[in-house]
């Protein structure tokens, strides 16, 4: 476990160094993504000015949603940058490279890319959390914990939907749209989803565990429910790894000749 | 004429390549279902808890159909700036320029090949959900050709903006930032997610429509009809405002496309 953590840390450092080669582009992507997210928050600001309370959901809750989701997404795509591209790697036979090396193929594939703009998301998420207010040590700790569980859910979901490519072949668009659906559901007030849709947000599209429940817990902490979210994130990761390992038996090499810098 | 055939062939080839992967095409359309569903949930709760039957002149049905149209446009267009950005950065642009066709028109044909296939697919997906949750569209059938024209002009305008953003790669290392800002600005200020202040009043008739409705009501005398021909309340001075707004918007779109 410790060795794997060291491996991830070394790769993140390398990815940062590579991104800093194009310093202007890297910084502009971070600032651009922060501006991009801020514009969407303007929509919510206008919306909550007109309707201050949507079934118990207020602007401060929406800021918390953005805080948790943007930070989780930023961490997932900043550290495990290939989590949304598993289907592409399978389809193009690019796992040949990772399978030939001693490190775990999935972990190696996940960390070998960094989405530079993802750090803009992460920074924006922290900013949104700070703006939401009511800061206390307990709340900051919970926010950090939910950012990590959210990151785990994002990575697990990306691996699970991407692994469909082992069975279906072309799952690139399906995986991408599933990821978009998760973000879409996660960024809207949890109170608008009821009945069977609520069930959906804990199964097929786990937006409930990603943002709706964590935001409710940031308001009213409950140790049992916090443990439930941690267990959900760990279970999602375990399931994703198991499905990937089963699918890997069906993997076919692309005989791809690839140069890596 | 020969040039037109060339670009038509490019458009058809793009459309064929889209159709070669039906599952992929289906997956793209499925996201339209997700977006419309989420918006439907949001607005149904908003209408319920606010206790209002109409927001800025839009009732729930109009709001859902409004979103179906705006999302259809937004989801049927490809990221043309990405292709151009890559061609400028990789130097492929120089190779492409030597070919016997116009570079922007070639990309326009490719763009339209994808968009014209995606438009009906996305619209049908969104319309199906809207019918289920909100009922039939509150639109005069005579308005459909105008809507089709407006949608066509909107995607042409999107192409013009995408091309311009892509060509910024001559000066900037990364053009994604410009696209994000453009995309989110259309989302918030362009009235993509909800009607903005720059949008027209809902289904406002033209002054001539109002006159014909009034004269038909006069012909009927004082008899009350159970099915109103046109809500008389809508025959207000706002119609003239709407006409001016529509003319101004069409002029802007035409000017932007020409540019």
Coordinates of N, CA and C in Angstrom, one line a residue, chain B residues 6-210:
Chain B
X6 N -18.9 19.0 -54.1 CA -17.8 18.5 -53.2 C -18.2 18.6 -51.8
X7 N -18.7 19.8 -51.4 CA -19.0 20.0 -50.0 C -20.2 19.1 -49.5
X8 N -21.1 18.8 -50.5 CA -22.2 17.9 -50.1 C -21.7 16.5 -49.9
X9 N -20.7 16.1 -50.7 CA -20.1 14.8 -50.5 C -19.3 14.7 -49.2
X10 N -18.7 15.8 -48.8 CA -18.0 15.8 -47.5 C -19.0 15.7 -46.4
X11 N -20.1 16.4 -46.5 CA -21.2 16.4 -45.5 C -21.8 14.9 -45.4
X12 N -22.0 14.3 -46.5 CA -22.6 13.0 -46.5 C -21.6 11.9 -45.9
X13 N -20.3 12.1 -46.3 CA -19.3 11.2 -45.7 C -19.3 11.3 -44.2
X14 N -19.3 12.5 -43.7 CA -19.3 12.7 -42.2 C -20.6 12.0 -41.6
X15 N -21.7 12.2 -42.3 CA -22.9 11.6 -41.7 C -22.8 10.1 -41.7
X16 N -22.2 9.6 -42.8 CA -22.1 8.1 -42.9 C -21.2 7.6 -41.8
X17 N -20.1 8.3 -41.5 CA -19.2 7.8 -40.5 C -19.9 7.9 -39.1
X18 N -20.8 8.8 -38.9 CA -21.6 8.9 -37.7 C -22.5 7.6 -37.6
X19 N -23.1 7.3 -38.7 CA -24.0 6.2 -38.7 C -23.3 4.8 -38.6
X20 N -22.0 4.8 -38.8 CA -21.3 3.5 -38.8 C -21.2 2.9 -37.4
X21 N -21.4 3.8 -36.4 CA -21.4 3.3 -35.0 C -22.7 3.7 -34.3
X22 N -23.8 2.9 -34.6 CA -25.1 3.2 -34.0 C -25.2 3.3 -32.5
X23 N -24.4 2.4 -31.8 CA -24.4 2.4 -30.4 C -23.8 3.7 -29.8
X24 N -22.8 4.2 -30.5 CA -22.1 5.4 -30.1 C -23.1 6.6 -30.2
X25 N -23.8 6.5 -31.4 CA -24.8 7.6 -31.7 C -25.9 7.6 -30.6
X26 N -26.3 6.4 -30.2 CA -27.4 6.2 -29.2 C -26.9 6.8 -27.9
X27 N -25.6 6.5 -27.5 CA -25.1 6.9 -26.3 C -25.1 8.5 -26.2
X28 N -24.7 9.1 -27.4 CA -24.7 10.6 -27.4 C -26.1 11.1 -27.2
X29 N -27.1 10.5 -27.8 CA -28.5 11.0 -27.6 C -29.0 10.7 -26.2
X30 N -28.5 9.7 -25.6 CA -29.0 9.4 -24.2 C -28.7 10.5 -23.2
X31 N -27.6 11.2 -23.5 CA -27.3 12.3 -22.6 C -28.3 13.4 -22.6
X32 N -28.9 13.6 -23.8 CA -30.0 14.6 -24.0 C -31.2 14.2 -23.0
X33 N -31.4 12.9 -22.9 CA -32.5 12.4 -22.0 C -32.2 12.8 -20.6
X34 N -30.9 12.6 -20.2 CA -30.5 12.9 -18.8 C -30.7 14.4 -18.5
X35 N -30.2 15.2 -19.4 CA -30.3 16.7 -19.2 C -31.7 17.1 -19.1
X36 N -32.5 16.7 -20.0 CA -33.9 17.2 -20.0 C -34.6 16.6 -18.7
X37 N -34.3 15.4 -18.4 CA -34.9 14.8 -17.2 C -34.6 15.6 -15.9
X38 N -33.3 15.9 -15.8 CA -32.8 16.7 -14.6 C -33.5 18.1 -14.6
X39 N -33.5 18.8 -15.7 CA -34.1 20.1 -15.8 C -35.6 20.0 -15.5
X40 N -36.3 18.9 -16.0 CA -37.7 18.7 -15.7 C -38.0 18.6 -14.2
X41 N -37.1 17.8 -13.5 CA -37.2 17.6 -12.1 C -37.0 19.0 -11.4
X42 N -36.0 19.7 -11.8 CA -35.7 21.0 -11.1 C -36.8 21.9 -11.3
X43 N -37.4 22.1 -12.5 CA -38.4 23.1 -12.7 C -39.7 22.6 -12.1
X44 N -40.0 21.3 -12.1 CA -41.3 20.9 -11.5 C -41.3 21.2 -10.0
X45 N -40.1 20.9 -9.3 CA -40.0 21.3 -7.9 C -40.1 22.8 -7.7
X46 N -39.4 23.5 -8.6 CA -39.4 25.0 -8.4 C -40.8 25.6 -8.6
X47 N -41.5 25.1 -9.6 CA -42.9 25.6 -9.7 C -43.8 25.2 -8.5
X48 N -43.6 24.0 -8.0 CA -44.4 23.5 -6.9 C -44.1 24.3 -5.6
X49 N -42.8 24.4 -5.3 CA -42.5 25.1 -4.0 C -42.8 26.6 -4.1
X50 N -42.6 27.2 -5.3 CA -42.8 28.6 -5.3 C -44.3 29.0 -5.4
X51 N -45.1 28.0 -5.7 CA -46.5 28.2 -5.8 C -47.0 29.0 -7.0
X52 N -46.0 29.3 -7.9 CA -46.4 30.1 -9.1 C -46.7 29.2 -10.3
X53 N -47.7 29.6 -11.1 CA -48.0 28.8 -12.3 C -47.2 29.3 -13.5
X54 N -46.6 30.5 -13.3 CA -45.9 31.0 -14.5 C -44.7 31.8 -14.0
X55 N -43.5 31.6 -14.6 CA -42.3 32.3 -14.2 C -41.8 33.1 -15.4
X56 N -41.7 34.4 -15.3 CA -41.3 35.2 -16.4 C -42.2 34.9 -17.7
X57 N -43.4 34.6 -17.5 CA -44.3 34.4 -18.6 C -44.3 32.9 -19.1
X58 N -43.5 32.1 -18.5 CA -43.4 30.7 -18.9 C -44.0 29.8 -17.9
X59 N -45.0 29.0 -18.3 CA -45.5 28.0 -17.4 C -44.6 26.8 -17.5
X60 N -44.9 25.7 -16.7 CA -44.0 24.5 -16.7 C -43.8 23.9 -18.1
X61 N -45.0 23.8 -18.8 CA -44.9 23.2 -20.2 C -44.0 24.0 -21.1
X62 N -44.2 25.3 -21.1 CA -43.4 26.2 -22.0 C -41.9 26.1 -21.6
X63 N -41.7 26.1 -20.3 CA -40.3 26.0 -19.8 C -39.6 24.7 -20.3
X64 N -40.3 23.6 -20.2 CA -39.7 22.3 -20.6 C -39.4 22.3 -22.1
X65 N -40.4 22.8 -22.9 CA -40.2 22.8 -24.3 C -39.1 23.8 -24.7
X66 N -39.1 24.9 -24.0 CA -38.0 25.9 -24.3 C -36.6 25.2 -24.1
X67 N -36.5 24.4 -23.0 CA -35.2 23.7 -22.8 C -35.0 22.6 -23.8
X68 N -36.0 22.0 -24.3 CA -35.8 21.0 -25.3 C -35.2 21.6 -26.5
X69 N -35.7 22.8 -26.9 CA -35.1 23.4 -28.1 C -33.7 23.9 -27.9
X70 N -33.5 24.5 -26.8 CA -32.1 25.1 -26.5 C -31.1 24.0 -26.4
X71 N -31.5 22.9 -25.7 CA -30.5 21.8 -25.5 C -30.3 21.0 -26.8
X72 N -31.3 20.9 -27.6 CA -31.2 20.3 -28.9 C -30.1 21.0 -29.7
X73 N -30.1 22.3 -29.7 CA -29.1 23.0 -30.5 C -27.7 22.8 -29.8
X74 N -27.7 22.9 -28.5 CA -26.4 22.9 -27.8 C -25.7 21.5 -27.9
X75 N -26.6 20.4 -27.9 CA -26.0 19.1 -27.9 C -25.8 18.5 -29.3
X76 N -26.3 19.2 -30.3 CA -26.1 18.6 -31.7 C -24.9 19.1 -32.4
X77 N -24.2 20.0 -31.8 CA -23.0 20.6 -32.5 C -21.7 20.0 -31.9
X78 N -20.8 19.8 -32.8 CA -19.5 19.2 -32.4 C -18.5 20.3 -32.0
X79 N -17.5 19.9 -31.4 CA -16.4 20.8 -30.9 C -15.5 21.1 -32.1
X80 N -16.0 21.9 -33.0 CA -15.2 22.2 -34.2 C -13.8 22.9 -33.9
X81 N -13.8 23.7 -32.8 CA -12.6 24.4 -32.4 C -11.5 23.5 -32.1
X82 N -11.8 22.3 -31.6 CA -10.8 21.3 -31.1 C -10.1 20.8 -32.4
X83 N -10.8 20.5 -33.4 CA -10.2 19.9 -34.6 C -9.2 21.0 -35.2
X84 N -9.7 22.2 -35.3 CA -9.0 23.3 -35.9 C -7.7 23.6 -35.1
X85 N -7.9 23.6 -33.8 CA -6.9 23.9 -32.8 C -5.7 22.9 -33.0
X86 N -6.1 21.6 -33.2 CA -5.1 20.5 -33.3 C -4.4 20.7 -34.7
X87 N -5.2 21.0 -35.7 CA -4.6 21.2 -37.1 C -3.6 22.4 -37.1
X88 N -3.9 23.4 -36.4 CA -3.0 24.6 -36.4 C -1.7 24.2 -35.6
X89 N -1.9 23.5 -34.4 CA -0.7 23.2 -33.6 C 0.2 22.1 -34.3
X90 N -0.5 21.1 -34.9 CA 0.4 20.1 -35.5 C 0.9 20.5 -36.9
X91 N 0.5 21.6 -37.4 CA 1.0 22.0 -38.7 C 0.2 21.3 -39.9
X92 N -0.8 20.5 -39.5 CA -1.6 19.9 -40.6 C -2.4 20.9 -41.4
X93 N -2.6 22.1 -40.9 CA -3.3 23.1 -41.5 C -2.6 23.5 -42.9
X94 N -1.3 23.6 -42.8 CA -0.5 23.9 -44.0 C -0.8 22.9 -45.1
X95 N -0.8 21.6 -44.8 CA -1.1 20.6 -45.7 C -2.5 20.6 -46.3
X96 N -3.4 21.0 -45.4 CA -4.9 21.0 -45.8 C -5.1 22.2 -46.7
X97 N -4.4 23.3 -46.5 CA -4.6 24.5 -47.3 C -4.3 24.3 -48.7
X98 N -3.4 23.4 -49.0 CA -3.0 23.1 -50.4 C -4.0 22.4 -51.2
X99 N -5.0 21.9 -50.5 CA -6.0 21.1 -51.2 C -7.0 22.0 -51.9
X100 N -7.7 21.5 -52.9 CA -8.5 22.3 -53.8 C -9.9 22.6 -53.2
X101 N -10.0 23.0 -52.0 CA -11.3 23.4 -51.4 C -11.0 24.5 -50.3
X102 N -12.1 25.2 -50.0 CA -12.0 26.2 -49.0 C -11.9 25.5 -47.6
X103 N -10.9 26.0 -46.8 CA -10.7 25.3 -45.5 C -11.9 25.5 -44.6
X104 N -12.4 26.8 -44.4 CA -13.6 26.9 -43.6 C -14.8 26.2 -44.1
X105 N -15.0 26.2 -45.4 CA -16.2 25.5 -45.9 C -16.1 24.0 -45.8
X106 N -14.9 23.5 -45.9 CA -14.7 22.0 -45.7 C -15.1 21.7 -44.3
X107 N -14.7 22.5 -43.3 CA -15.0 22.2 -41.9 C -16.5 22.4 -41.7
X108 N -17.0 23.4 -42.4 CA -18.5 23.7 -42.2 C -19.3 22.5 -42.7
X109 N -18.9 21.9 -43.9 CA -19.6 20.8 -44.4 C -19.5 19.6 -43.4
X110 N -18.3 19.4 -42.9 CA -18.2 18.3 -41.9 C -19.0 18.5 -40.7
X111 N -19.0 19.8 -40.2 CA -19.8 20.1 -39.0 C -21.3 19.9 -39.3
X112 N -21.8 20.3 -40.4 CA -23.2 20.2 -40.7 C -23.6 18.7 -40.9
X113 N -22.7 17.9 -41.5 CA -22.9 16.5 -41.6 C -23.3 15.8 -40.3
X114 N -22.5 16.2 -39.3 CA -22.8 15.7 -38.0 C -24.0 16.3 -37.3
X115 N -24.1 17.6 -37.4 CA -25.2 18.3 -36.8 C -26.6 18.0 -37.3
X116 N -26.7 17.8 -38.6 CA -28.0 17.6 -39.2 C -28.5 16.2 -38.9
X117 N -27.6 15.3 -38.5 CA -28.0 13.9 -38.1 C -28.4 14.0 -36.6
X118 N -27.6 14.7 -35.8 CA -27.8 14.7 -34.4 C -29.0 15.6 -34.0
X119 N -29.3 16.6 -34.8 CA -30.4 17.5 -34.4 C -31.8 16.7 -34.3
X120 N -32.2 16.0 -35.4 CA -33.5 15.2 -35.2 C -33.4 14.2 -34.1
X121 N -32.2 13.5 -34.0 CA -32.2 12.5 -32.9 C -32.3 13.1 -31.5
X122 N -31.6 14.2 -31.3 CA -31.7 14.8 -30.0 C -33.0 15.4 -29.7
X123 N -33.6 16.0 -30.8 CA -34.9 16.6 -30.6 C -36.0 15.5 -30.3
X124 N -35.9 14.4 -31.0 CA -36.9 13.4 -30.7 C -36.8 12.8 -29.3
X125 N -35.5 12.7 -28.9 CA -35.3 12.1 -27.5 C -35.9 13.1 -26.5
X126 N -35.5 14.4 -26.6 CA -36.0 15.4 -25.7 C -37.5 15.6 -25.8
X127 N -38.0 15.6 -27.0 CA -39.5 15.8 -27.2 C -40.2 14.7 -26.6
X128 N -39.7 13.5 -26.7 CA -40.4 12.3 -26.1 C -40.5 12.5 -24.5
X129 N -39.5 12.9 -23.9 CA -39.5 13.2 -22.4 C -40.4 14.3 -22.1
X130 N -40.3 15.4 -22.9 CA -41.2 16.6 -22.7 C -42.7 16.2 -22.8
X131 N -43.0 15.4 -23.8 CA -44.4 15.0 -24.0 C -44.9 14.2 -22.8
X132 N -43.9 13.4 -22.3 CA -44.3 12.5 -21.1 C -44.5 13.4 -19.8
X133 N -43.6 14.3 -19.6 CA -43.7 15.1 -18.4 C -44.5 16.4 -18.4
X134 N -44.6 17.0 -19.6 CA -45.2 18.3 -19.7 C -46.3 18.4 -20.7
X135 N -46.5 17.4 -21.6 CA -47.5 17.5 -22.6 C -47.0 18.1 -23.9
X136 N -47.9 18.2 -24.9 CA -47.5 18.7 -26.2 C -47.0 20.1 -26.2
X137 N -46.2 20.4 -27.3 CA -45.6 21.8 -27.3 C -46.6 22.9 -27.5
X138 N -46.5 24.0 -26.7 CA -47.5 25.0 -26.8 C -47.1 26.0 -28.0
X139 N -47.0 25.4 -29.2 CA -46.6 26.2 -30.3 C -47.6 26.1 -31.5
X140 N -47.8 27.2 -32.1 CA -48.6 27.3 -33.3 C -47.9 26.5 -34.4
X141 N -48.6 25.5 -35.1 CA -47.9 24.7 -36.1 C -47.2 25.6 -37.2
X142 N -47.8 26.8 -37.4 CA -47.2 27.6 -38.5 C -45.8 28.1 -38.1
X143 N -45.5 28.0 -36.8 CA -44.2 28.5 -36.3 C -43.1 27.5 -36.6
X144 N -43.4 26.3 -36.9 CA -42.3 25.2 -37.0 C -41.3 25.6 -38.1
X145 N -41.7 26.1 -39.3 CA -40.6 26.4 -40.2 C -39.7 27.5 -39.7
X146 N -40.3 28.5 -39.0 CA -39.5 29.6 -38.4 C -38.5 29.0 -37.4
X147 N -39.0 28.1 -36.6 CA -38.2 27.5 -35.5 C -37.0 26.7 -36.2
X148 N -37.3 26.0 -37.3 CA -36.3 25.2 -38.0 C -35.2 26.2 -38.5
X149 N -35.7 27.3 -39.1 CA -34.7 28.3 -39.6 C -33.9 28.9 -38.5
X150 N -34.5 29.2 -37.4 CA -33.8 29.8 -36.3 C -32.7 28.8 -35.7
X151 N -33.1 27.5 -35.7 CA -32.2 26.5 -35.2 C -31.0 26.4 -36.2
X152 N -31.3 26.4 -37.5 CA -30.2 26.3 -38.5 C -29.3 27.5 -38.4
X153 N -29.8 28.7 -38.2 CA -29.0 29.9 -38.1 C -28.1 29.8 -36.8
X154 N -28.8 29.3 -35.7 CA -28.0 29.2 -34.5 C -26.8 28.2 -34.6
X155 N -27.0 27.1 -35.3 CA -25.8 26.2 -35.4 C -24.8 26.8 -36.4
X156 N -25.2 27.6 -37.4 CA -24.3 28.3 -38.2 C -23.4 29.3 -37.4
X157 N -24.1 30.0 -36.5 CA -23.4 30.9 -35.7 C -22.4 30.2 -34.7
X158 N -22.9 29.1 -34.2 CA -22.0 28.3 -33.4 C -20.7 27.9 -34.1
X159 N -20.9 27.5 -35.4 CA -19.8 27.1 -36.2 C -18.8 28.3 -36.3
X160 N -19.4 29.5 -36.7 CA -18.5 30.6 -36.9 C -17.7 30.9 -35.6
X161 N -18.3 30.8 -34.4 CA -17.6 31.1 -33.2 C -16.6 30.0 -33.0
X162 N -16.9 28.7 -33.2 CA -16.0 27.6 -33.0 C -14.8 27.7 -33.9
X163 N -15.0 28.1 -35.2 CA -13.9 28.3 -36.1 C -13.0 29.4 -35.6
X164 N -13.6 30.5 -35.2 CA -12.8 31.6 -34.7 C -11.9 31.2 -33.5
X165 N -12.6 30.5 -32.5 CA -11.8 30.0 -31.3 C -10.7 29.1 -31.7
X166 N -11.0 28.2 -32.6 CA -9.9 27.2 -33.1 C -8.7 28.0 -33.7
X167 N -9.0 29.0 -34.5 CA -7.9 29.7 -35.2 C -7.1 30.6 -34.2
X168 N -7.7 30.8 -33.0 CA -6.9 31.5 -32.0 C -5.6 30.7 -31.6
X169 N -5.6 29.5 -32.0 CA -4.4 28.6 -31.7 C -3.1 29.2 -32.4
X170 N -3.3 30.1 -33.4 CA -2.2 30.8 -34.0 C -1.4 31.7 -32.9
X171 N -2.2 32.2 -32.0 CA -1.7 33.1 -31.0 C -1.5 32.5 -29.6
X172 N -2.4 31.5 -29.3 CA -2.4 31.0 -27.9 C -2.1 29.5 -27.9
X173 N -1.4 29.1 -26.8 CA -1.0 27.7 -26.7 C -2.3 26.8 -26.5
X174 N -3.3 27.3 -25.8 CA -4.4 26.5 -25.5 C -5.7 27.3 -25.7
X175 N -6.6 26.7 -26.5 CA -7.8 27.5 -26.9 C -9.1 27.0 -26.1
X176 N -8.8 25.9 -25.3 CA -9.9 25.4 -24.5 C -10.6 26.4 -23.6
X177 N -9.7 27.3 -23.0 CA -10.2 28.3 -22.1 C -11.3 29.2 -22.8
X178 N -11.0 29.6 -24.0 CA -11.9 30.5 -24.7 C -13.2 29.7 -25.0
X179 N -13.1 28.4 -25.3 CA -14.3 27.7 -25.6 C -15.2 27.5 -24.3
X180 N -14.5 27.3 -23.2 CA -15.3 27.1 -21.9 C -16.0 28.4 -21.6
X181 N -15.3 29.5 -21.7 CA -16.0 30.8 -21.4 C -17.2 31.0 -22.3
X182 N -17.0 30.7 -23.6 CA -18.1 30.9 -24.6 C -19.2 30.0 -24.3
X183 N -18.9 28.7 -24.0 CA -19.9 27.7 -23.7 C -20.8 28.1 -22.5
X184 N -20.1 28.5 -21.4 CA -20.8 28.8 -20.2 C -21.5 30.1 -20.3
X185 N -21.0 31.1 -21.1 CA -21.7 32.3 -21.3 C -23.0 32.1 -22.0
X186 N -23.0 31.2 -23.0 CA -24.3 30.9 -23.7 C -25.2 30.2 -22.8
X187 N -24.6 29.4 -21.9 CA -25.4 28.6 -20.9 C -26.2 29.6 -20.0
X188 N -25.5 30.6 -19.5 CA -26.1 31.5 -18.5 C -26.8 32.7 -19.2
X189 N -26.0 33.4 -20.0 CA -26.6 34.7 -20.6 C -27.4 34.4 -21.9
X190 N -27.1 33.3 -22.6 CA -27.8 33.0 -23.8 C -29.1 32.4 -23.6
X191 N -29.5 32.2 -22.4 CA -30.8 31.6 -22.1 C -30.9 30.1 -22.4
X192 N -29.7 29.4 -22.2 CA -29.7 28.0 -22.5 C -30.4 27.2 -21.4
X193 N -30.2 27.6 -20.2 CA -30.7 26.8 -19.1 C -32.0 27.3 -18.6
X194 N -32.2 28.6 -18.8 CA -33.5 29.2 -18.4 C -33.6 30.5 -19.3
X195 N -34.8 31.0 -19.4 CA -35.0 32.2 -20.3 C -34.3 33.4 -19.7
X196 N -33.4 34.0 -20.5 CA -32.7 35.2 -20.0 C -33.5 36.4 -20.4
X197 N -33.0 37.5 -19.9 CA -33.6 38.8 -20.1 C -33.6 39.2 -21.6
X198 N -32.6 38.6 -22.4 CA -32.5 38.9 -23.8 C -33.4 38.1 -24.7
X199 N -34.2 37.2 -24.1 CA -35.0 36.3 -24.9 C -36.4 37.0 -25.1
X200 N -37.1 36.5 -26.1 CA -38.4 37.1 -26.4 C -39.5 36.7 -25.4
X201 N -40.6 37.4 -25.3 CA -41.7 36.9 -24.5 C -42.2 35.6 -25.1
X202 N -42.8 34.7 -24.3 CA -43.2 33.4 -24.8 C -44.3 33.5 -25.9
X203 N -44.1 32.9 -27.0 CA -45.1 32.7 -28.1 C -45.9 34.0 -28.4
X204 N -45.2 35.1 -28.3 CA -45.9 36.4 -28.6 C -46.3 36.5 -30.1
X205 N -47.6 36.7 -30.4 CA -48.0 36.8 -31.8 C -47.6 38.2 -32.4
X206 N -47.6 38.2 -33.7 CA -47.2 39.5 -34.3 C -48.5 40.4 -34.3
X207 N -48.3 41.7 -34.5 CA -49.5 42.6 -34.5 C -50.5 42.2 -35.5
X208 N -50.1 41.7 -36.7 CA -51.1 41.2 -37.7 C -51.9 40.0 -37.1
X209 N -51.2 39.1 -36.4 CA -51.9 38.0 -35.8 C -53.0 38.5 -34.8
X210 N -52.6 39.5 -34.0 CA -53.6 40.1 -33.0 C -54.8 40.7 -33.7

